[in-house]
CSV table of C-alpha atoms and ligand atoms in Angstrom, one decimal:
chain,number,residue,atom,x,y,z
A,179,UNK,CA,-20.0,-30.3,-5.6
A,180,UNK,CA,-18.7,-33.8,-5.0
A,181,UNK,CA,-19.7,-34.7,-8.6
A,182,UNK,CA,-17.8,-31.8,-10.0
A,183,UNK,CA,-14.8,-32.7,-7.9
A,184,UNK,CA,-14.9,-36.2,-9.3
A,185,UNK,CA,-15.3,-34.8,-12.8
A,186,UNK,CA,-12.2,-32.7,-12.2
A,187,UNK,CA,-10.3,-35.6,-10.9
A,188,UNK,CA,-11.2,-37.5,-14.0
A,189,UNK,CA,-9.9,-34.6,-16.0
A,190,UNK,CA,-6.6,-34.8,-14.1
A,191,UNK,CA,-6.2,-38.5,-14.4
A,192,UNK,CA,-7.7,-39.0,-17.8
A,193,UNK,CA,-6.9,-35.9,-19.8
A,194,UNK,CA,-8.4,-37.4,-23.0
A,195,UNK,CA,-11.6,-38.4,-21.3
A,196,UNK,CA,-14.7,-36.2,-21.6
A,197,UNK,CA,-15.1,-33.7,-18.8
A,198,UNK,CA,-18.8,-33.5,-18.4
A,199,UNK,CA,-20.7,-30.3,-17.9
A,200,UNK,CA,-22.4,-30.0,-14.6
A,201,UNK,CA,-26.1,-29.2,-14.8
A,202,UNK,CA,-26.2,-27.6,-11.4
A,203,UNK,CA,-23.8,-24.8,-12.5
A,204,UNK,CA,-25.7,-21.5,-12.4
A,205,UNK,CA,-25.5,-19.6,-15.7
A,206,UNK,CA,-23.3,-16.6,-15.7
A,207,UNK,CA,-21.1,-17.7,-12.8
A,208,UNK,CA,-17.6,-17.7,-14.0
A,209,UNK,CA,-15.7,-19.5,-11.3
A,210,UNK,CA,-16.4,-22.5,-9.1
A,211,UNK,CA,-14.9,-23.9,-6.0
A,212,UNK,CA,-13.3,-26.7,-8.0
A,213,UNK,CA,-11.1,-24.3,-10.0
A,214,UNK,CA,-13.1,-24.6,-13.3
A,215,UNK,CA,-13.5,-21.3,-15.1
A,216,UNK,CA,-16.2,-20.9,-17.8
A,217,UNK,CA,-15.6,-18.7,-20.9
A,218,UNK,CA,-17.7,-15.5,-21.2
A,219,UNK,CA,-19.9,-17.2,-23.8
A,220,UNK,CA,-20.5,-20.1,-21.3
A,221,UNK,CA,-19.6,-22.7,-23.9
A,222,UNK,CA,-16.1,-23.6,-22.8
A,223,UNK,CA,-14.2,-24.4,-19.6
A,224,UNK,CA,-10.7,-24.0,-18.5
A,225,UNK,CA,-8.9,-25.3,-15.4
A,226,UNK,CA,-5.4,-25.6,-14.0
A,227,UNK,CA,-4.0,-29.1,-13.9
A,228,UNK,CA,-3.5,-28.9,-10.2
A,229,UNK,CA,-6.1,-29.3,-7.5
A,230,UNK,CA,-6.4,-26.3,-5.2
A,231,UNK,CA,-3.9,-24.3,-7.2
A,232,UNK,CA,-2.6,-21.6,-4.8
A,233,UNK,CA,0.6,-20.2,-6.2
A,234,UNK,CA,3.1,-18.1,-4.3
A,235,UNK,CA,4.8,-14.9,-5.6
A,236,UNK,CA,7.3,-15.7,-8.3
A,237,UNK,CA,7.6,-17.4,-11.6
A,238,UNK,CA,5.4,-20.4,-12.4
A,239,UNK,CA,4.9,-22.9,-15.2
A,240,UNK,CA,1.4,-24.4,-15.1
A,241,UNK,CA,-0.7,-26.6,-17.4
A,242,UNK,CA,-4.2,-25.6,-18.2
A,243,UNK,CA,-6.9,-27.8,-19.8
A,244,UNK,CA,-9.5,-26.5,-22.2
A,245,UNK,CA,-12.7,-28.3,-22.7
A,246,UNK,CA,-16.4,-28.1,-23.5
A,247,UNK,CA,-19.4,-30.3,-22.4
A,248,UNK,CA,-18.2,-33.0,-24.8
A,249,UNK,CA,-14.6,-33.1,-23.8
A,250,UNK,CA,-11.2,-31.7,-24.7
A,251,UNK,CA,-11.2,-28.7,-27.2
A,252,UNK,CA,-8.4,-27.8,-29.5
A,253,UNK,CA,-7.6,-24.1,-29.7
A,254,UNK,CA,-5.4,-22.6,-32.4
A,255,UNK,CA,-4.0,-19.9,-30.1
A,256,UNK,CA,-4.0,-19.1,-26.4
A,257,UNK,CA,-2.8,-15.9,-24.7
A,258,UNK,CA,-2.7,-15.2,-20.9
A,259,UNK,CA,-2.5,-11.9,-19.1
A,260,UNK,CA,-1.9,-11.9,-15.4
A,261,UNK,CA,-3.8,-8.9,-13.9
A,262,UNK,CA,-4.4,-7.5,-10.4
A,263,UNK,CA,-7.8,-5.8,-10.8
A,264,UNK,CA,-7.7,-4.2,-7.3
A,265,UNK,CA,-4.4,-2.4,-8.1
A,266,UNK,CA,-4.7,-1.9,-11.8
A,267,UNK,CA,-1.5,-3.6,-12.8
A,268,UNK,CA,-0.2,-6.8,-14.4
A,269,UNK,CA,3.4,-8.1,-14.4
A,270,UNK,CA,6.2,-7.2,-16.8
A,271,UNK,CA,6.8,-10.8,-17.9
A,272,UNK,CA,4.7,-11.9,-20.8
A,273,UNK,CA,3.5,-15.5,-20.3
A,274,UNK,CA,4.3,-18.0,-23.0
A,275,UNK,CA,1.6,-20.6,-23.9
A,276,UNK,CA,2.6,-23.8,-25.6
A,277,UNK,CA,0.1,-26.2,-27.2
A,278,UNK,CA,0.6,-29.7,-25.7
A,279,UNK,CA,-2.3,-31.2,-27.7
A,280,UNK,CA,-5.6,-32.6,-26.5
A,281,UNK,CA,-6.7,-29.3,-25.1
A,282,UNK,CA,-3.7,-29.0,-22.9
A,283,UNK,CA,-1.6,-25.8,-22.8
A,284,UNK,CA,1.5,-25.2,-20.8
A,285,UNK,CA,1.9,-21.6,-19.7
A,286,UNK,CA,5.4,-20.5,-18.6
A,287,UNK,CA,6.8,-17.1,-17.4
A,288,UNK,CA,3.6,-16.7,-15.4
A,289,UNK,CA,4.9,-14.2,-12.8
A,290,UNK,CA,3.1,-12.9,-9.7
A,291,UNK,CA,4.9,-9.9,-8.1
A,292,UNK,CA,2.8,-9.7,-5.0
A,293,UNK,CA,0.4,-11.7,-2.8
A,294,UNK,CA,-3.3,-11.0,-3.2
A,295,UNK,CA,-6.1,-11.4,-5.7
A,296,UNK,CA,-5.0,-11.8,-9.3
A,297,UNK,CA,-6.8,-12.7,-12.4
A,298,UNK,CA,-5.6,-14.7,-15.4
A,299,UNK,CA,-7.2,-13.3,-18.4
A,300,UNK,CA,-7.1,-15.9,-21.2
A,301,UNK,CA,-8.0,-15.5,-24.8
A,302,UNK,CA,-8.4,-18.8,-26.7
A,303,UNK,CA,-9.0,-18.9,-30.4
A,304,UNK,CA,-11.4,-21.8,-31.1
A,305,UNK,CA,-12.5,-22.4,-34.6
A,306,UNK,CA,-11.7,-18.8,-35.5
A,307,UNK,CA,-13.7,-17.2,-32.7
A,308,UNK,CA,-12.1,-15.7,-29.6
A,309,UNK,CA,-13.3,-17.1,-26.3
A,310,UNK,CA,-12.4,-15.1,-23.1
A,311,UNK,CA,-11.9,-16.6,-19.7
A,312,UNK,CA,-11.2,-14.7,-16.4
A,313,UNK,CA,-9.7,-17.1,-13.9
A,314,UNK,CA,-9.4,-15.7,-10.3
A,315,UNK,CA,-6.1,-16.8,-8.6
A,316,UNK,CA,-5.3,-16.1,-5.0
A,317,UNK,CA,-1.5,-15.6,-4.7
A,318,UNK,CA,0.0,-16.4,-1.2
B,93,UNK,CA,10.1,36.0,22.0
B,94,UNK,CA,11.2,32.4,21.3
B,95,UNK,CA,14.6,33.1,22.7
B,96,UNK,CA,13.1,34.5,25.9
B,97,UNK,CA,10.8,31.4,26.2
B,98,UNK,CA,13.7,29.1,25.6
B,99,UNK,CA,15.7,30.9,28.2
B,100,UNK,CA,12.8,30.5,30.6
B,101,UNK,CA,12.7,26.8,29.8
B,102,UNK,CA,16.4,26.5,30.2
B,103,UNK,CA,16.5,28.4,33.4
B,104,UNK,CA,13.5,26.9,35.1
B,105,UNK,CA,12.8,23.3,34.5
B,106,UNK,CA,9.1,23.9,35.4
B,107,UNK,CA,8.5,26.2,32.5
B,108,UNK,CA,6.5,23.5,30.7
B,109,UNK,CA,4.7,25.9,28.6
B,110,UNK,CA,7.9,26.9,26.8
B,111,UNK,CA,8.8,23.3,26.4
B,112,UNK,CA,5.5,22.5,24.9
B,113,UNK,CA,5.6,25.6,22.8
B,114,UNK,CA,8.7,24.5,21.1
B,115,UNK,CA,7.8,20.8,20.9
B,116,UNK,CA,4.1,21.1,20.1
B,117,UNK,CA,2.5,20.8,16.7
B,118,UNK,CA,4.6,19.2,14.0
B,119,UNK,CA,5.8,16.7,16.6
B,120,UNK,CA,6.4,13.3,15.0
B,121,UNK,CA,5.9,14.7,11.5
B,122,UNK,CA,8.6,14.9,8.9
B,123,UNK,CA,9.5,18.1,7.1
B,124,UNK,CA,6.7,20.1,8.7
B,125,UNK,CA,7.7,23.5,10.3
B,126,UNK,CA,7.3,23.1,14.0
B,127,UNK,CA,5.7,25.7,16.3
B,128,UNK,CA,7.8,28.8,17.0
B,129,UNK,CA,10.0,28.0,14.0
B,130,UNK,CA,10.2,29.6,10.5
B,131,UNK,CA,11.6,26.8,8.4
B,132,UNK,CA,12.8,23.2,8.6
B,133,UNK,CA,15.0,20.9,6.5
B,134,UNK,CA,15.2,17.2,7.3
B,135,UNK,CA,16.5,13.9,6.1
B,136,UNK,CA,15.1,10.5,7.1
B,137,UNK,CA,16.2,6.9,6.6
B,138,UNK,CA,13.7,4.1,7.1
B,139,UNK,CA,13.8,0.4,6.7
B,140,UNK,CA,10.7,-1.8,6.2
B,141,UNK,CA,10.8,-5.6,6.2
B,142,UNK,CA,7.6,-7.3,4.9
B,143,UNK,CA,6.5,-10.2,7.1
B,144,UNK,CA,2.9,-10.9,5.8
B,145,UNK,CA,0.1,-10.0,3.6
B,146,UNK,CA,-3.6,-9.6,4.3
B,147,UNK,CA,-6.2,-11.0,1.9
B,148,UNK,CA,-9.5,-9.5,0.9
B,149,UNK,CA,-11.2,-11.2,3.9
B,150,UNK,CA,-8.6,-9.7,6.3
B,151,UNK,CA,-6.9,-13.1,7.0
B,152,UNK,CA,-3.2,-12.6,7.7
B,153,UNK,CA,-1.0,-14.7,5.6
B,154,UNK,CA,2.7,-15.0,6.5
B,155,UNK,CA,4.8,-14.4,3.4
B,156,UNK,CA,5.8,-17.7,1.7
B,157,UNK,CA,8.9,-17.7,-0.4
B,158,UNK,CA,8.8,-13.9,-0.8
B,159,UNK,CA,11.2,-11.3,0.5
B,160,UNK,CA,10.4,-7.6,0.2
B,161,UNK,CA,12.7,-5.1,1.9
B,162,UNK,CA,12.4,-1.3,1.4
B,163,UNK,CA,15.0,1.3,2.4
B,164,UNK,CA,13.8,4.8,1.9
B,165,UNK,CA,15.9,8.0,2.1
B,166,UNK,CA,13.7,11.0,2.3
B,167,UNK,CA,14.7,14.6,2.2
B,168,UNK,CA,12.1,17.3,2.9
B,169,UNK,CA,11.4,20.7,4.4
B,170,UNK,CA,9.0,23.5,4.9
B,171,UNK,CA,8.8,27.2,5.4
B,172,UNK,CA,6.2,29.6,6.8
B,173,UNK,CA,4.7,32.0,4.3
B,174,UNK,CA,2.8,33.8,7.1
B,175,UNK,CA,2.9,32.9,10.8
B,176,UNK,CA,-0.2,30.6,10.4
B,177,UNK,CA,0.4,29.3,6.9
B,178,UNK,CA,3.3,27.0,5.7
B,179,UNK,CA,4.2,25.0,2.7
B,180,UNK,CA,6.2,21.8,2.9
B,181,UNK,CA,7.3,18.9,0.7
B,182,UNK,CA,9.3,15.7,0.7
B,183,UNK,CA,11.3,13.7,-1.9
B,184,UNK,CA,11.9,10.0,-1.3
B,185,UNK,CA,14.6,8.0,-2.8
B,186,UNK,CA,13.8,4.3,-2.6
B,187,UNK,CA,16.0,1.1,-2.6
B,188,UNK,CA,13.8,-2.0,-3.0
B,189,UNK,CA,14.8,-5.7,-2.7
B,190,UNK,CA,12.4,-8.4,-4.0
B,191,UNK,CA,13.1,-12.1,-3.9
B,192,UNK,CA,10.4,-14.4,-5.2
B,193,UNK,CA,10.2,-18.1,-6.1
B,194,UNK,CA,11.8,-19.0,-9.4
B,195,UNK,CA,13.1,-15.5,-10.1
B,196,UNK,CA,16.5,-14.0,-9.6
B,197,UNK,CA,16.4,-11.7,-6.6
B,198,UNK,CA,16.5,-8.1,-7.6
B,199,UNK,CA,17.4,-4.7,-6.1
B,200,UNK,CA,16.3,-1.5,-7.7
B,201,UNK,CA,16.8,2.2,-6.8
B,202,UNK,CA,14.6,5.0,-7.8
B,203,UNK,CA,12.7,8.2,-7.0
B,204,UNK,CA,9.5,7.6,-5.1
B,205,UNK,CA,6.4,9.7,-5.1
B,206,UNK,CA,7.1,13.3,-4.2
B,207,UNK,CA,4.6,15.0,-1.8
B,208,UNK,CA,3.8,18.7,-1.6
B,209,UNK,CA,1.7,20.1,1.1
B,210,UNK,CA,0.4,23.2,2.8
B,211,UNK,CA,-1.2,23.7,6.2
B,212,UNK,CA,-3.0,26.6,7.8
B,213,UNK,CA,-3.2,27.0,11.6
B,214,UNK,CA,-6.8,28.1,12.1
B,215,UNK,CA,-7.1,27.9,15.9
B,216,UNK,CA,-4.4,28.1,18.6
B,217,UNK,CA,-4.3,26.2,21.9
B,218,UNK,CA,-3.0,28.5,24.6
B,219,UNK,CA,-1.3,25.3,25.9
B,220,UNK,CA,-2.2,26.1,29.5
B,221,UNK,CA,-4.0,22.8,30.0
B,222,UNK,CA,-7.6,21.7,29.6
B,223,UNK,CA,-8.6,23.2,32.9
B,224,UNK,CA,-7.8,26.7,31.6
B,225,UNK,CA,-8.9,26.5,28.0
B,226,UNK,CA,-10.7,24.0,25.8
B,227,UNK,CA,-9.3,25.5,22.6
B,228,UNK,CA,-7.2,23.1,20.6
B,229,UNK,CA,-4.8,23.7,17.8
B,230,UNK,CA,-6.7,23.2,14.5
B,231,UNK,CA,-4.6,22.8,11.4
B,232,UNK,CA,-6.2,22.6,7.9
B,233,UNK,CA,-4.1,20.4,5.6
B,234,UNK,CA,-3.8,19.9,1.9
B,235,UNK,CA,-1.4,17.5,0.4
B,236,UNK,CA,-0.8,16.4,-3.2
B,237,UNK,CA,1.2,13.2,-4.0
B,238,UNK,CA,2.7,13.3,-7.4
B,239,UNK,CA,3.3,10.2,-9.5
B,240,UNK,CA,7.0,10.7,-9.8
B,241,UNK,CA,7.8,7.1,-8.8
B,242,UNK,CA,7.6,4.4,-11.5
B,243,UNK,CA,4.0,3.2,-11.7
B,244,UNK,CA,3.1,-0.5,-11.2
B,245,UNK,CA,1.9,-0.8,-14.8
B,246,UNK,CA,5.3,0.6,-16.0
B,247,UNK,CA,7.5,-2.1,-14.4
B,248,UNK,CA,10.3,-3.4,-16.5
B,249,UNK,CA,11.7,-6.1,-14.3
B,250,UNK,CA,10.0,-9.5,-13.5
B,251,UNK,CA,10.1,-8.9,-9.7
B,252,UNK,CA,8.4,-5.5,-9.9
B,253,UNK,CA,11.2,-4.2,-7.6
B,254,UNK,CA,11.3,-1.1,-9.8
B,255,UNK,CA,7.8,-0.1,-8.9
B,256,UNK,CA,8.5,3.0,-6.8
B,257,UNK,CA,5.2,4.8,-6.8
B,258,UNK,CA,1.4,4.5,-6.8
B,259,UNK,CA,1.1,5.5,-10.4
B,260,UNK,CA,-1.4,8.3,-9.9
B,261,UNK,CA,-2.1,11.6,-8.2
B,262,UNK,CA,-3.6,11.7,-4.7
B,263,UNK,CA,-5.0,14.9,-3.3
B,264,UNK,CA,-5.5,14.8,0.5
B,265,UNK,CA,-7.6,17.3,2.4
B,266,UNK,CA,-7.6,17.0,6.2
B,267,UNK,CA,-7.9,18.5,9.6
B,268,UNK,CA,-5.5,18.0,12.5
B,269,UNK,CA,-6.7,18.8,15.9
B,270,UNK,CA,-4.2,18.9,18.8
B,271,UNK,CA,-5.1,19.5,22.4
B,272,UNK,CA,-2.7,19.9,25.2
B,273,UNK,CA,-4.5,18.3,28.1
B,274,UNK,CA,-1.7,19.6,30.3
B,275,UNK,CA,1.4,21.5,29.1
B,276,UNK,CA,3.1,18.1,28.9
B,277,UNK,CA,0.5,15.8,27.5
B,278,UNK,CA,-1.3,16.2,24.2
B,279,UNK,CA,-3.8,14.3,22.2
B,280,UNK,CA,-3.8,14.6,18.4
B,281,UNK,CA,-6.4,13.5,15.9
B,282,UNK,CA,-5.7,13.9,12.2
B,283,UNK,CA,-8.5,12.9,9.8
B,284,UNK,CA,-8.3,13.3,6.0
B,285,UNK,CA,-9.8,12.1,2.8
B,286,UNK,CA,-7.7,11.3,-0.3
B,287,UNK,CA,-9.0,11.8,-3.8
B,288,UNK,CA,-7.4,9.7,-6.5
B,289,UNK,CA,-8.4,10.5,-10.1
B,290,UNK,CA,-8.9,7.8,-12.7
B,291,UNK,CA,-6.1,7.3,-15.2
B,292,UNK,CA,-5.6,5.5,-18.5
B,293,UNK,CA,-3.3,2.5,-18.5
B,294,UNK,CA,-1.6,1.9,-21.9
B,295,UNK,CA,-1.3,-1.9,-22.1
B,296,UNK,CA,-0.3,-4.1,-25.0
B,297,UNK,CA,-3.9,-5.1,-25.6
B,298,UNK,CA,-5.1,-1.5,-25.6
B,299,UNK,CA,-6.0,1.2,-23.2
B,300,UNK,CA,-7.7,0.4,-19.9
B,301,UNK,CA,-9.2,3.1,-17.6
B,302,UNK,CA,-8.4,2.4,-14.0
B,303,UNK,CA,-10.1,4.4,-11.2
B,304,UNK,CA,-8.6,3.7,-7.7
B,305,UNK,CA,-10.9,3.9,-4.8
B,306,UNK,CA,-11.1,7.0,-2.7
B,307,UNK,CA,-9.2,7.1,0.6
B,308,UNK,CA,-10.0,7.9,4.3
B,309,UNK,CA,-7.1,8.4,6.7
B,310,UNK,CA,-7.1,8.6,10.5
B,311,UNK,CA,-4.1,9.2,12.7
B,312,UNK,CA,-4.4,9.3,16.5
B,313,UNK,CA,-1.4,10.3,18.6
B,314,UNK,CA,-0.6,10.7,22.3
B,315,UNK,CA,2.3,13.2,22.7
B,316,UNK,CA,4.3,13.5,25.8
B,317,UNK,CA,6.7,16.4,26.2
B,318,UNK,CA,9.2,15.5,28.8
B,319,UNK,CA,11.5,18.5,28.6
B,320,UNK,CA,12.9,20.9,26.0
B,321,UNK,CA,15.1,18.1,24.9
B,322,UNK,CA,13.0,15.0,25.1
B,323,UNK,CA,9.5,14.2,23.7
B,324,UNK,CA,7.8,11.2,22.4
B,325,UNK,CA,4.5,9.9,21.1
B,326,UNK,CA,2.4,6.8,20.6
B,327,UNK,CA,0.5,6.5,17.3
B,328,UNK,CA,-2.3,4.6,15.7
B,329,UNK,CA,-3.0,5.1,12.0
B,330,UNK,CA,-5.6,3.8,9.7
B,331,UNK,CA,-6.0,4.0,5.9
B,332,UNK,CA,-9.1,2.7,4.2
B,333,UNK,CA,-9.7,2.7,0.4
B,334,UNK,CA,-12.9,2.2,-1.4
B,335,UNK,CA,-13.4,-0.2,-4.4
B,336,UNK,CA,-11.5,0.4,-7.6
B,337,UNK,CA,-13.2,0.5,-11.0
B,338,UNK,CA,-11.9,-0.8,-14.3
B,339,UNK,CA,-13.4,0.7,-17.5
B,340,UNK,CA,-16.3,2.0,-15.4
B,341,UNK,CA,-17.1,-1.3,-13.8
B,342,UNK,CA,-16.5,-1.6,-10.1
B,343,UNK,CA,-14.1,-4.3,-9.1
B,344,UNK,CA,-15.9,-6.2,-6.2
B,345,UNK,CA,-14.1,-6.3,-2.8
B,346,UNK,CA,-11.2,-4.3,-4.1
B,347,UNK,CA,-11.2,-1.9,-1.2
B,348,UNK,CA,-8.4,-2.1,1.4
B,349,UNK,CA,-7.6,-1.3,5.0
B,350,UNK,CA,-4.3,-0.8,6.7
B,351,UNK,CA,-3.8,0.0,10.4
B,352,UNK,CA,-0.5,0.5,12.1
B,353,UNK,CA,0.8,1.2,15.5
B,354,UNK,CA,3.8,3.4,16.1
B,355,UNK,CA,6.0,5.1,18.6
B,356,UNK,CA,8.6,7.9,18.3
B,357,UNK,CA,11.1,9.6,20.5
B,358,UNK,CA,12.6,12.9,19.7
B,359,UNK,CA,15.8,14.3,21.2
B,360,UNK,CA,16.9,17.9,20.6
B,361,UNK,CA,20.6,17.8,19.9
B,362,UNK,CA,20.7,21.6,20.0
B,363,UNK,CA,17.6,23.4,21.1
B,364,UNK,CA,15.7,24.5,19.1
B,365,UNK,CA,17.7,24.0,15.9
B,366,UNK,CA,18.7,20.3,15.6
B,367,UNK,CA,16.7,17.3,16.6
B,368,UNK,CA,16.8,13.6,15.9
B,369,UNK,CA,13.8,11.3,15.9
B,370,UNK,CA,13.7,7.6,16.1
B,371,UNK,CA,10.4,5.8,15.3
B,372,UNK,CA,9.1,2.3,14.9
B,373,UNK,CA,5.9,1.2,13.2
B,374,UNK,CA,4.2,-2.2,13.4
B,375,UNK,CA,1.3,-3.8,11.5
B,376,UNK,CA,-1.3,-5.9,13.3
B,377,UNK,CA,-0.2,-9.5,13.8
B,378,UNK,CA,-3.9,-10.7,14.1
B,379,UNK,CA,-6.5,-11.4,11.5
B,380,UNK,CA,-8.7,-8.5,10.3
B,381,UNK,CA,-6.2,-5.9,11.4
B,382,UNK,CA,-5.9,-5.1,7.7
B,383,UNK,CA,-7.4,-6.2,4.4
B,384,UNK,CA,-6.1,-6.4,0.8
B,385,UNK,CA,-2.5,-5.5,1.6
B,386,UNK,CA,0.2,-7.3,-0.4
B,387,UNK,CA,3.1,-6.6,1.9
B,388,UNK,CA,3.0,-5.5,5.6
B,389,UNK,CA,5.8,-5.5,8.1
B,390,UNK,CA,7.7,-3.4,10.7
B,391,UNK,CA,9.4,-0.1,9.9
B,392,UNK,CA,12.2,1.5,11.8
B,393,UNK,CA,13.3,5.1,10.9
B,394,UNK,CA,15.8,7.7,12.0
B,395,UNK,CA,15.2,11.4,11.2
B,396,UNK,CA,17.5,14.4,11.5
B,397,UNK,CA,15.9,17.8,11.2
B,398,UNK,CA,17.3,21.4,11.3
B,399,UNK,CA,15.0,24.3,12.1
B,400,UNK,CA,15.4,28.0,11.7
B,401,UNK,CA,13.8,30.6,13.9
C,1574,CU,CU1,-0.8,-5.3,-6.9
């Protein structure tokens, strides 16, 4: 846990440095306390560039970092769908993802219309293959 | 008959039976034909101001940087088909204000979800008090809520202020048991289950099938009939929903709970034709009083109803 937090800190402070995989991560678990979400294939990781990201309702612009066990990963495309699985709805605004280089993506027009449990459903195109991430987000 | 009873009530203040008769079932309910009456029309104005949300674990979170105000104008009415059987319905018009961080505040007006219902009075309380008879009023209820309000998935504004309805049908079947302990004091228990069929959501990425969880409702009321003119009640309600499912896969911990406390006072402007009801509803201000509720807050309402004999 502490190791992972340190690794995440390193990701924040040194975006170009390798963000090491954590051997203690149980396979199949998608989300961790430290905010790192694994892709469904398990090969890639994504995290917001903010420790303990807990957004409020409203419009947000957030940077996300895409990586694998060896470090930052370049994706050719990234889409994000905010979704509230308990209620079966998303938001009317379509988020815009901009490639900032070095595995960094800035997502704007990320709109949460109510407090509660949301998911950010990402699709990243990496070397021609689509990797899916489901990142739980608690909106205050 | 009713006129004779009314006259009794008017002439002798002790004629509590007549008072209860004309204030009895239907008390505190909107657009439902009251006892001894043939039809009703009503209009209600309510205002709700959201103060907090409850997360999945039931922790109460004061709203941060969010304002959600709802004003609802509802018209409704009912009529008896037979002395024991009535149909009723209500049509809400909603005005919703939403103000969120980083977005322009937004006010939207629209039709909410229309409700149609029917109820059958299966057992009648003689209203002579529990020492004389244990028989309660037993009403069998069926309600259908129609998705006439704009669904959450069909929102067109960033704030979602235009979401006026739940998006799907809800069929509610229930039983309402009312017992007059004395001719002036009654206890009411209303239990029901709500069935919500799955529906297809057409999203940019394709169709997703969403099955909302099923619903259990409980409403407890203490009713006090003071006179032909004045009556009032204290309420506690609970609504619990089971887990939702998406494309056949259950969404973990997606069930919800909402409890509310309320009170109403009814004054008959002109017995037994016109009456006005004021009501307030509060949500729990402590943790675990609800779960998975995006917006909760107090409601105040004023209702005017006209009945026909
Ligand atoms: Cu929602």
